[in-house]
Coordinates of C-alpha atoms in Angstrom, one line a residue:
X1 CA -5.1 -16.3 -24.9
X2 CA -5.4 -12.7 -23.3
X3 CA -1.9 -11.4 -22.4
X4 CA -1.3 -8.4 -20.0
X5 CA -0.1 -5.7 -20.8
X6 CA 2.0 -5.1 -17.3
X7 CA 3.1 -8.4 -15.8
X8 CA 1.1 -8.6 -12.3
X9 CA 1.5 -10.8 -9.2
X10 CA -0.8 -11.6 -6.8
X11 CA -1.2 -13.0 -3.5
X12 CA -4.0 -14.4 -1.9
X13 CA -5.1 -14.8 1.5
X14 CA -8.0 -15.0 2.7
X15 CA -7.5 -16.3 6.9
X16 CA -10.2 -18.7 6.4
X17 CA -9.1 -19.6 9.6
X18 CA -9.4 -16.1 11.5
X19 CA -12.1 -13.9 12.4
X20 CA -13.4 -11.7 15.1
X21 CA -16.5 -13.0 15.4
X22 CA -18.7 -15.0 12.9
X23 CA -21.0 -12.5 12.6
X24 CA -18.5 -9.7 12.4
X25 CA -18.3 -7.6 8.9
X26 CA -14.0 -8.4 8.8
X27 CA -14.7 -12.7 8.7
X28 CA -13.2 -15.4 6.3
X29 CA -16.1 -14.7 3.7
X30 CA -14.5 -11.3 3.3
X31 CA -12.2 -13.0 0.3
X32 CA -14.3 -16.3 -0.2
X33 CA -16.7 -14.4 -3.5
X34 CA -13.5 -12.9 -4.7
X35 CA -11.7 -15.9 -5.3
X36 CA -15.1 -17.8 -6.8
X37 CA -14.9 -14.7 -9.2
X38 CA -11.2 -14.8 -10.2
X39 CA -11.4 -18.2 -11.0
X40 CA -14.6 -17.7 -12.8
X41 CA -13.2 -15.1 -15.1
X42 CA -9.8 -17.3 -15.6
X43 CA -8.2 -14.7 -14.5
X44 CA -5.0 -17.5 -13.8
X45 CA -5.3 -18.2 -17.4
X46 CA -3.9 -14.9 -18.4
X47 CA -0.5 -14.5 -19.7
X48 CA 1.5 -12.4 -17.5
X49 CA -0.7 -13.4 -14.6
X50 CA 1.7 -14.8 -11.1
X51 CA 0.1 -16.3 -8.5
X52 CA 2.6 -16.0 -5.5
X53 CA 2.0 -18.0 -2.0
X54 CA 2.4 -15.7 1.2
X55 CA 5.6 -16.2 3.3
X56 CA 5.2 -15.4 7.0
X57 CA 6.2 -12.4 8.6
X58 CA 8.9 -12.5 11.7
X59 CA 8.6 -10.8 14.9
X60 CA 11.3 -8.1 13.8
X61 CA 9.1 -7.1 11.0
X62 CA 6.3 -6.3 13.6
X63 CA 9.0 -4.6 15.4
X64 CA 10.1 -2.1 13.2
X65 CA 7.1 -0.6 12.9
X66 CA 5.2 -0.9 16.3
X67 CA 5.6 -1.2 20.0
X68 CA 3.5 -3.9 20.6
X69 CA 2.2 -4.0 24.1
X70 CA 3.4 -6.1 26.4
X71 CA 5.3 -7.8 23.3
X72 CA 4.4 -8.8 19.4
X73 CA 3.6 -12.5 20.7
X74 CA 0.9 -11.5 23.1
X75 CA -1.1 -9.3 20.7
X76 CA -0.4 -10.6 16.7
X77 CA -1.9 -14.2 15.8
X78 CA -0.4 -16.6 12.8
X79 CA -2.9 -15.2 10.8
X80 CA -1.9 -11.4 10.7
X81 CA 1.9 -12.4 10.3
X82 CA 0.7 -14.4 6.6
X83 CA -1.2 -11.0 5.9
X84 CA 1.7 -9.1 6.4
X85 CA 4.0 -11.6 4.8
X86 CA 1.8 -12.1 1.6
X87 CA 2.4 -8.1 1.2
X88 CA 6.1 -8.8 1.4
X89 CA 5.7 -11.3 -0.9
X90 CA 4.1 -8.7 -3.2
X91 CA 6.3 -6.0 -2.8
X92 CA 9.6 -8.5 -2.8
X93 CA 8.1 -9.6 -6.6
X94 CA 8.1 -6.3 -8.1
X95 CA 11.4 -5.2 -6.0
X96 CA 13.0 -8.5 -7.5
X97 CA 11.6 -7.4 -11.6
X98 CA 9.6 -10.9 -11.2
X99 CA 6.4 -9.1 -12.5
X100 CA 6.2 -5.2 -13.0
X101 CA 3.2 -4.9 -10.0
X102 CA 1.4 -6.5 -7.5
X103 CA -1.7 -6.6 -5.8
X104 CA -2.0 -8.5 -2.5
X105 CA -5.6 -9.5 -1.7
X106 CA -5.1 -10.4 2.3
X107 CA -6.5 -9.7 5.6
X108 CA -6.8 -9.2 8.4
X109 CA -6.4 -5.6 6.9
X110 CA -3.9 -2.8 8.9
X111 CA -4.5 0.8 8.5
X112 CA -5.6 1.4 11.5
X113 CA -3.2 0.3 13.4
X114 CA -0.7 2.6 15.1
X115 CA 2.7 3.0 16.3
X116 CA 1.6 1.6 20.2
X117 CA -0.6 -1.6 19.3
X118 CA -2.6 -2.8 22.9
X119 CA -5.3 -4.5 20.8
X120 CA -7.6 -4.7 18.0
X121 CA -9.1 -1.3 16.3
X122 CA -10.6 -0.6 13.4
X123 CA -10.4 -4.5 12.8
X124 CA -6.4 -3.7 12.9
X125 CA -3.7 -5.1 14.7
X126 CA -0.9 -4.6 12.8
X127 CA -0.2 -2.2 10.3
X128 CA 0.3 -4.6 7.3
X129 CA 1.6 -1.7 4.4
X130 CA 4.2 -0.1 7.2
X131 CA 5.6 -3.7 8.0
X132 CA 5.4 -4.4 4.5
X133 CA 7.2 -1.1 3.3
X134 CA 9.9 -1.0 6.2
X135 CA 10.9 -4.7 5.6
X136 CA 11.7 -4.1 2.1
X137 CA 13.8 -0.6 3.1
X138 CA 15.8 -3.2 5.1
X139 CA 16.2 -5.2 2.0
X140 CA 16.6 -3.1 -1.0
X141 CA 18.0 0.0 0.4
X142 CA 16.6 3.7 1.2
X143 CA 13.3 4.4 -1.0
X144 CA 11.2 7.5 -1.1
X145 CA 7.6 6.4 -1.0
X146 CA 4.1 7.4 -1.2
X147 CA 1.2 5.7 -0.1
X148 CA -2.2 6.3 -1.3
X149 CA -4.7 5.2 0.9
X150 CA -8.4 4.8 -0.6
X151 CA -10.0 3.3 2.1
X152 CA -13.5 5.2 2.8
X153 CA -11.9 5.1 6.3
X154 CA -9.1 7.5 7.5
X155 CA -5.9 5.5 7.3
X156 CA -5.3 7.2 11.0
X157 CA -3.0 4.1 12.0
X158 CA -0.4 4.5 8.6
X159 CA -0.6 8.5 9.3
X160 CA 0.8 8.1 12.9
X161 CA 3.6 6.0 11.8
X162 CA 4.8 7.5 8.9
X163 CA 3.8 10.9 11.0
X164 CA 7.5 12.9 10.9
X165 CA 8.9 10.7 8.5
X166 CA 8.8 13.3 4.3
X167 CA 10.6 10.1 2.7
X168 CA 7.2 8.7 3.0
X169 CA 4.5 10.6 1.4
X170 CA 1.1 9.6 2.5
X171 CA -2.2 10.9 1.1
X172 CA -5.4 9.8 2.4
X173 CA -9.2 10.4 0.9
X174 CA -12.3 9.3 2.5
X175 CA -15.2 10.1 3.5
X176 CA -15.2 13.0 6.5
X177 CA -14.4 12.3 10.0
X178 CA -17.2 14.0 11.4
X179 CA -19.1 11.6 9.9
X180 CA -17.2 7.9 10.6
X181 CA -14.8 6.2 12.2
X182 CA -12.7 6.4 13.1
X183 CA -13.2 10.5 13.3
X184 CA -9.7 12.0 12.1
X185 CA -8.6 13.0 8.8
X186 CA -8.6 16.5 8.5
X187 CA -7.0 18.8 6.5
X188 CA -5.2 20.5 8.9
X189 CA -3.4 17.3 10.0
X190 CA -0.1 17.9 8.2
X191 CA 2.5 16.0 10.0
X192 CA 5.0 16.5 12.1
X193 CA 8.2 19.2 12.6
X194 CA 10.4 16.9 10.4
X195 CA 7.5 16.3 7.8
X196 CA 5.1 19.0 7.6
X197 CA 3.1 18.7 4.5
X198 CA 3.6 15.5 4.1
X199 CA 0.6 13.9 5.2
X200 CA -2.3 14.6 3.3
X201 CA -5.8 14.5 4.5
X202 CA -8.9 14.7 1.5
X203 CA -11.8 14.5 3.6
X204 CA -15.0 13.8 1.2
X205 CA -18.4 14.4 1.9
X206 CA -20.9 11.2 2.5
X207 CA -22.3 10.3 -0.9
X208 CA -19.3 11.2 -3.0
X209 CA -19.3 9.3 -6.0
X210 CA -17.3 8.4 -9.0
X211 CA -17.1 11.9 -10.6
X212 CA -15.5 13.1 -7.0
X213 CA -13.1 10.5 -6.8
X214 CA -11.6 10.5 -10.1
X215 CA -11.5 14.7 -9.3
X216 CA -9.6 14.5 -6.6
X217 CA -7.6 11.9 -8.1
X218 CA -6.3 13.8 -10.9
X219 CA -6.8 17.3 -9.4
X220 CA -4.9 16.9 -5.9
X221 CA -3.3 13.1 -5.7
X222 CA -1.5 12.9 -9.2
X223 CA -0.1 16.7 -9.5
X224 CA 1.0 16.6 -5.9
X225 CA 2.5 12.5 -7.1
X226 CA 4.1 14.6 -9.8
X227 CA 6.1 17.1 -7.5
X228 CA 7.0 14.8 -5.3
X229 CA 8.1 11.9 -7.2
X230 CA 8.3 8.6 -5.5
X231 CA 10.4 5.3 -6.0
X232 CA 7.3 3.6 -5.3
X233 CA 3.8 4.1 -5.0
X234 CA 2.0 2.1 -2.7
X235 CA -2.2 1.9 -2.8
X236 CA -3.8 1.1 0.6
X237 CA -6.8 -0.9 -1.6
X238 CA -10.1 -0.3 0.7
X239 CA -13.0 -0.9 -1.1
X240 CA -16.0 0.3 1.2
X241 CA -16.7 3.3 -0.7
X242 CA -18.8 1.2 -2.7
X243 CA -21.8 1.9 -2.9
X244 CA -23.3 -1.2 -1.2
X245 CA -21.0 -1.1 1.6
X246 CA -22.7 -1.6 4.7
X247 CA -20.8 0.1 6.9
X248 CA -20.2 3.8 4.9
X249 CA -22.1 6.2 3.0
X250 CA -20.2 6.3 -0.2
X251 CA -21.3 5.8 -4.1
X252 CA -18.6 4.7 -5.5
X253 CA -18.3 1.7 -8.0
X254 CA -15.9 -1.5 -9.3
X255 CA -15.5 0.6 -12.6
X256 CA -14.4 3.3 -10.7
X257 CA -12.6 1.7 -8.6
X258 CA -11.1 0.2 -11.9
X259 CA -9.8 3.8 -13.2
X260 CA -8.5 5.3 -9.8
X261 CA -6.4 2.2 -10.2
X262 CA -5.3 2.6 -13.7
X263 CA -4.6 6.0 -13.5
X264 CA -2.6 6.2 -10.1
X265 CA -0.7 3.8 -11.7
X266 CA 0.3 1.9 -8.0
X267 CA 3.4 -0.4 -8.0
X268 CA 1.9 -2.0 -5.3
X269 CA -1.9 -2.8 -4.1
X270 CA -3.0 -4.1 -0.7
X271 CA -6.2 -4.9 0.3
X272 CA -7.6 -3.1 3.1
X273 CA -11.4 -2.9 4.3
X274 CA -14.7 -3.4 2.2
X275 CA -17.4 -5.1 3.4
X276 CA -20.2 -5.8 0.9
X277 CA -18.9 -9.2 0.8
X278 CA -21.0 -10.8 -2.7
X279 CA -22.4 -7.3 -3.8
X280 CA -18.6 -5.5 -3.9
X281 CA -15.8 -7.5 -3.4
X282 CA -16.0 -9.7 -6.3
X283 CA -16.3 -6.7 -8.9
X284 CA -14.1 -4.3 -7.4
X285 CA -10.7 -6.8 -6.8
X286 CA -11.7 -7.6 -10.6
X287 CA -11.8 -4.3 -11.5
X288 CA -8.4 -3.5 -10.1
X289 CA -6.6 -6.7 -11.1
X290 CA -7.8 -5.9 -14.9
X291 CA -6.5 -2.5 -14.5
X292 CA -3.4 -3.3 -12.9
X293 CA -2.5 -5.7 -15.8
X294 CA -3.0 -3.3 -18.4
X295 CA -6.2 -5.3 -19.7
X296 CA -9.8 -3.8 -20.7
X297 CA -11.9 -3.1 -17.6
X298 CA -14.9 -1.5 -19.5
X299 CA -17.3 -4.5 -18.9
X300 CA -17.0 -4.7 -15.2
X301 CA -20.6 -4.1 -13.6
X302 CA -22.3 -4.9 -10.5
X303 CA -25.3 -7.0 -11.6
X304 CA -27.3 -4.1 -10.3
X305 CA -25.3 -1.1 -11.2
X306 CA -27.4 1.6 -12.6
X307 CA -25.5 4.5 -13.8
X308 CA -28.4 7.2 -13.2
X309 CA -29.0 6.3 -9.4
X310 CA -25.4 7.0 -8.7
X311 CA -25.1 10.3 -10.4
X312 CA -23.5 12.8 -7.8
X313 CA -25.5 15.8 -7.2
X314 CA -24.3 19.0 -7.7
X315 CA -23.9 20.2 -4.5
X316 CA -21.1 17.4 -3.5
X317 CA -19.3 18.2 -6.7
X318 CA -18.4 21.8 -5.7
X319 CA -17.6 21.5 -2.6
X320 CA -15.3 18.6 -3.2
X321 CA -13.8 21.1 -6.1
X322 CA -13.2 23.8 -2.8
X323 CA -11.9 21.1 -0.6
X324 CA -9.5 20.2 -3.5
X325 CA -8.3 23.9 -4.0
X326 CA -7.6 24.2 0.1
X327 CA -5.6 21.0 0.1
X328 CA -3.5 21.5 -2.9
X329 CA -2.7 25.1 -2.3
X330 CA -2.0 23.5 1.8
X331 CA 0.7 21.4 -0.5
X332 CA 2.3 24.1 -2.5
X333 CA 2.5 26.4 0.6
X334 CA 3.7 23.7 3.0
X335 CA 7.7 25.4 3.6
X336 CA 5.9 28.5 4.5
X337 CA 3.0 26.7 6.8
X338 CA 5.7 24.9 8.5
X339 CA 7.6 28.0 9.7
X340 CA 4.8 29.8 10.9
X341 CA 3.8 26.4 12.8
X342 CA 7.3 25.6 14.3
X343 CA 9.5 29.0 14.2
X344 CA 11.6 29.1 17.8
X345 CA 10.5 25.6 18.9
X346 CA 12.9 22.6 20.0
X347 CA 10.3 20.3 20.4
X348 CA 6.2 19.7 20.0
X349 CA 4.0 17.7 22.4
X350 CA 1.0 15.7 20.7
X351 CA -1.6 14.7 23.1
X352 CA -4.3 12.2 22.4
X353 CA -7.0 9.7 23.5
X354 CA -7.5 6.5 21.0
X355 CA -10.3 4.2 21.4
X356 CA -9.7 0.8 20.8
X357 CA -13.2 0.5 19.1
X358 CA -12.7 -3.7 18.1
X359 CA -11.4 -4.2 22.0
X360 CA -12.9 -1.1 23.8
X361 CA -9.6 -0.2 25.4
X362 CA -9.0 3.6 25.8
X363 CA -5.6 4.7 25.6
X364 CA -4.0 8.0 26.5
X365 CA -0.8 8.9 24.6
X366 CA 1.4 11.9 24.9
X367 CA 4.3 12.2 22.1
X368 CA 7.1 14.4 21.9
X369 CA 8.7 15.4 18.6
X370 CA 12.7 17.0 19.3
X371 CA 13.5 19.3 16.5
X372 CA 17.2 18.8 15.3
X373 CA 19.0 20.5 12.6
X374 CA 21.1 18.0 11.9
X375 CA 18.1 14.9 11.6
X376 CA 14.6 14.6 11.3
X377 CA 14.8 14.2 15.3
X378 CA 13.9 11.3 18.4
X379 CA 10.6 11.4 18.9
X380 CA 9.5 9.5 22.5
X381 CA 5.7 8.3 23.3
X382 CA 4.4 8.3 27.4
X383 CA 1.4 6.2 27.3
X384 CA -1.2 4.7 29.2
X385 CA -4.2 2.6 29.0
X386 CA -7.4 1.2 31.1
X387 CA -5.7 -2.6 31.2
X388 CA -3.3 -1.0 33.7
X389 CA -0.3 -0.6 31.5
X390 CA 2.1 2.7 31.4
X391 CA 4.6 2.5 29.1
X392 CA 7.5 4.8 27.5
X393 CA 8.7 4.1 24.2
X394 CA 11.4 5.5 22.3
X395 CA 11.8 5.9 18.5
X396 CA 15.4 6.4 17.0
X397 CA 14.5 8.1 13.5
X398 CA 16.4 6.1 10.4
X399 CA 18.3 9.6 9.5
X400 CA 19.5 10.1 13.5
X401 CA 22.0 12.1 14.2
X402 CA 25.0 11.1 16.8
X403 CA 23.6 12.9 19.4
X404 CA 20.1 12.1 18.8
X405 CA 20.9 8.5 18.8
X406 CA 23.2 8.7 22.5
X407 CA 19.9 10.5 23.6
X408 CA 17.8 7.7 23.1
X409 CA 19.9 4.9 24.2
X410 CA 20.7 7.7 27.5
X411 CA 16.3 7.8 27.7
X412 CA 16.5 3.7 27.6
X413 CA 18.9 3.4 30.1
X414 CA 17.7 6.2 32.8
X415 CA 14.4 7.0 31.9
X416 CA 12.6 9.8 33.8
X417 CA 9.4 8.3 35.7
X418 CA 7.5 5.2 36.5
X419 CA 6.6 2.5 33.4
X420 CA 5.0 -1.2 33.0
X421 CA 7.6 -1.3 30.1
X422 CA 9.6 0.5 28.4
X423 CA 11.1 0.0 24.5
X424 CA 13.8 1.6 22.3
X425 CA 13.4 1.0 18.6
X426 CA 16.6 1.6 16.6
X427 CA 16.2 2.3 13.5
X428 CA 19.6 3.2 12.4
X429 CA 20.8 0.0 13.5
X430 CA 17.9 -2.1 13.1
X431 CA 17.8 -3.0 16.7
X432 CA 14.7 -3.2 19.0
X433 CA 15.1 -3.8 22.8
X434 CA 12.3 -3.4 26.0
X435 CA 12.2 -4.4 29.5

């Protein structure tokens, strides 16, 4: 009998029962090649191998992350509470030393999905690793974390959350912004006053392939891992840089796929987008469950991989290598870049438009960052949409000062102007409250 080397858990769940429409890329057959595949392989033969069932995620856990217009029960179906409770479930396993890592294979996926939810984008509605990550904070105590998200796709919804937040790292590379959705992800994104530096943005040109990704991987990701050094290590899994994806303009494979994933090293997987349903799926989730156990990955092909055909050109390589200078020298210089960008200033405004692309809603959102010496500062969102709502939302940072959390109860209680709702989230105390 094979035995892994690391003991891994997974969690399945594949929403047969959910979809946005049956013809729709994000659909139940999303996970329905994968599972033929994992059983084909006997991959629940393995020694070391724990299959783990999904528990369901409550209303707080949506809560702690997102202000969910008009409330969670309006805008999150059954289905995207299992998704986010079979990531739980994941990270609970390793938090609890039940197996050393876990992979959760679920959808609907989440990175897209912001701090002020009014509908589906980016096939998102709730941001599954945030509710995930902030649920087991509550549980096991503070952690410093870093999430790595590999999604072709700019993981724009799990950047604005974790925004002025430096106990959580997050490092994003996929394919440029000027080129897909949902058009962020620039270098220059840093983060906020609190957390400047700590968002990382590795925007890669279309057609990047395996040799770019494991570059970037070990010249950028892992050194600036190293410095930084997290409790845990969270990979937000998309698999749509492959090279059959229908939807991107990657070249990327399961076998690489399979050594991103064995040398980030993740304590935690979860699945995110990838759409080439028989021709990706199956090989990649393989790829990354053999790696995550510890067990040899060598043999796993697409039945039409060709080696030769996805050779990156020349071109792509260097000026990945220059992007890859830019950002990590952006890193080491970030104390200095944030001074220049903040020096005198009590607070910043951030003013946006986000399209709803899933539910063609167009939102206009204006958020204000304090600066306090003594926390990483209340941060407040004004914001408005085309289904008539206008709402103000207040966000008491987990690290609040006194004064800072008076402020935002003071904000709740008299706010200054005219709102459809209005919500205080608490994080010092774990409390959530609107009206």
């Amino acid at each position: 009998m094979i035995k892994a080397k690391n003991k891994l858990g997974l969690v399945f769940f594949p929403a047969f029962d959910w979809a946005i429409s049956p013809t729709h890329p994000e659909r139940e057959e999303r996970l329905l090649y994968t599972q033929d595949q994992i059983f084909e392989e006997g991959i629940q033969d393995i020694e070391g191998i724990k299959f783990f069932n999904p528990i369901i995620a409550d209303e707080k856990d949506i809560q702690r992350v997102h202000f969910c217009v008009p409330d969670v029960k309006s805008r999150v179906t059954q289905s995207h509470l299992i998704s986010v409770g079979g990531a739980i479930k994941a990270s609970q396993s390793v938090m609890e030393k039940k197996v050393d890592k876990s992979f959760a294979l679920v959808r609907p996926p989440g990175h897209h999905a912001q701090r002020v939810v009014y509908g589906d984008r980016g096939f998102c509605i709730v941001n599954v690793e945030a509710a995930m990550l902030e649920r087991i904070r509550k549980e096991y105590g503070p952690l410093k974390v870093a999430i790595v998200d590999t999604d072709c796709h700019h993981g724009d919804g799990t950047q604005d959350i974790y925004w002025n937040d430096k106990n959580t790292l997050f490092i994003s590379f996929h394919q440029d912004g000027r080129t897909l959705y949902p058009g962020t992800g620039f270098i220059d994104e840093f983060g906020g006053p609190a957390a400047y530096g700590y968002n990382i943005n590795i925007p890669l040109p279309p057609g990047t392939g395996e040799e770019g990704f494991i570059y970037v991987l070990e010249n950028v990701v892992l050194p600036i891992l190293d410095e930084y050094k997290p409790d845990i290590i969270i990979n937000s899994a998309g698999q749509d840089n492959h090279y059959t994806d229908p939807i991107t303009n990657m070249n990327f494979t399961a076998q690489g796929y399979a050594k991103l994933n064995d040398r980030l090293n993740p304590d935690i997987a979860v699945l995110e987008g990838g759409y080439s349903i028989e021709g990706a799926l199956p090989y990649v989730n393989l790829g990354i469950i053999l790696a995550m156990a510890g067990i040899d990955y060598s043999h796993v092909h697409e039945p039409d991989y060709d080696k030769d055909k996805l050779k990156q050109p020349k071109n792509i390589t260097e000026y990945i290598k220059q992007v890859s200078e830019i950002v990590y020298n952006r890193w080491k210089t970030k104390d200095e870049l944030r001074l220049k960008e903040f020096k005198g200033l009590d607070n910043v405004e951030r003013n946006r438009q986000i399209y709803y692309d899933t539910d063609g809603i167009l939102e206009t959102q204006s958020q204000n960052f304090k600066i306090c010496k003594k926390c990483s500062g209340l941060n407040t969102i004004k914001s408005s949409c085309d289904r008539g709502y206008r709402i103000f939302a207040i966000t008491i940072p987990k690290d609040a000062c006194s004064n800072c959390i008076d402020e935002g109860y003071n904000l709740f209680k008299n706010p200054n102007g005219s709102y459809t709702h209005i919500y205080l989230q608490d994080r010092v105390n774990d409390k959530y409250y609107a009206k």
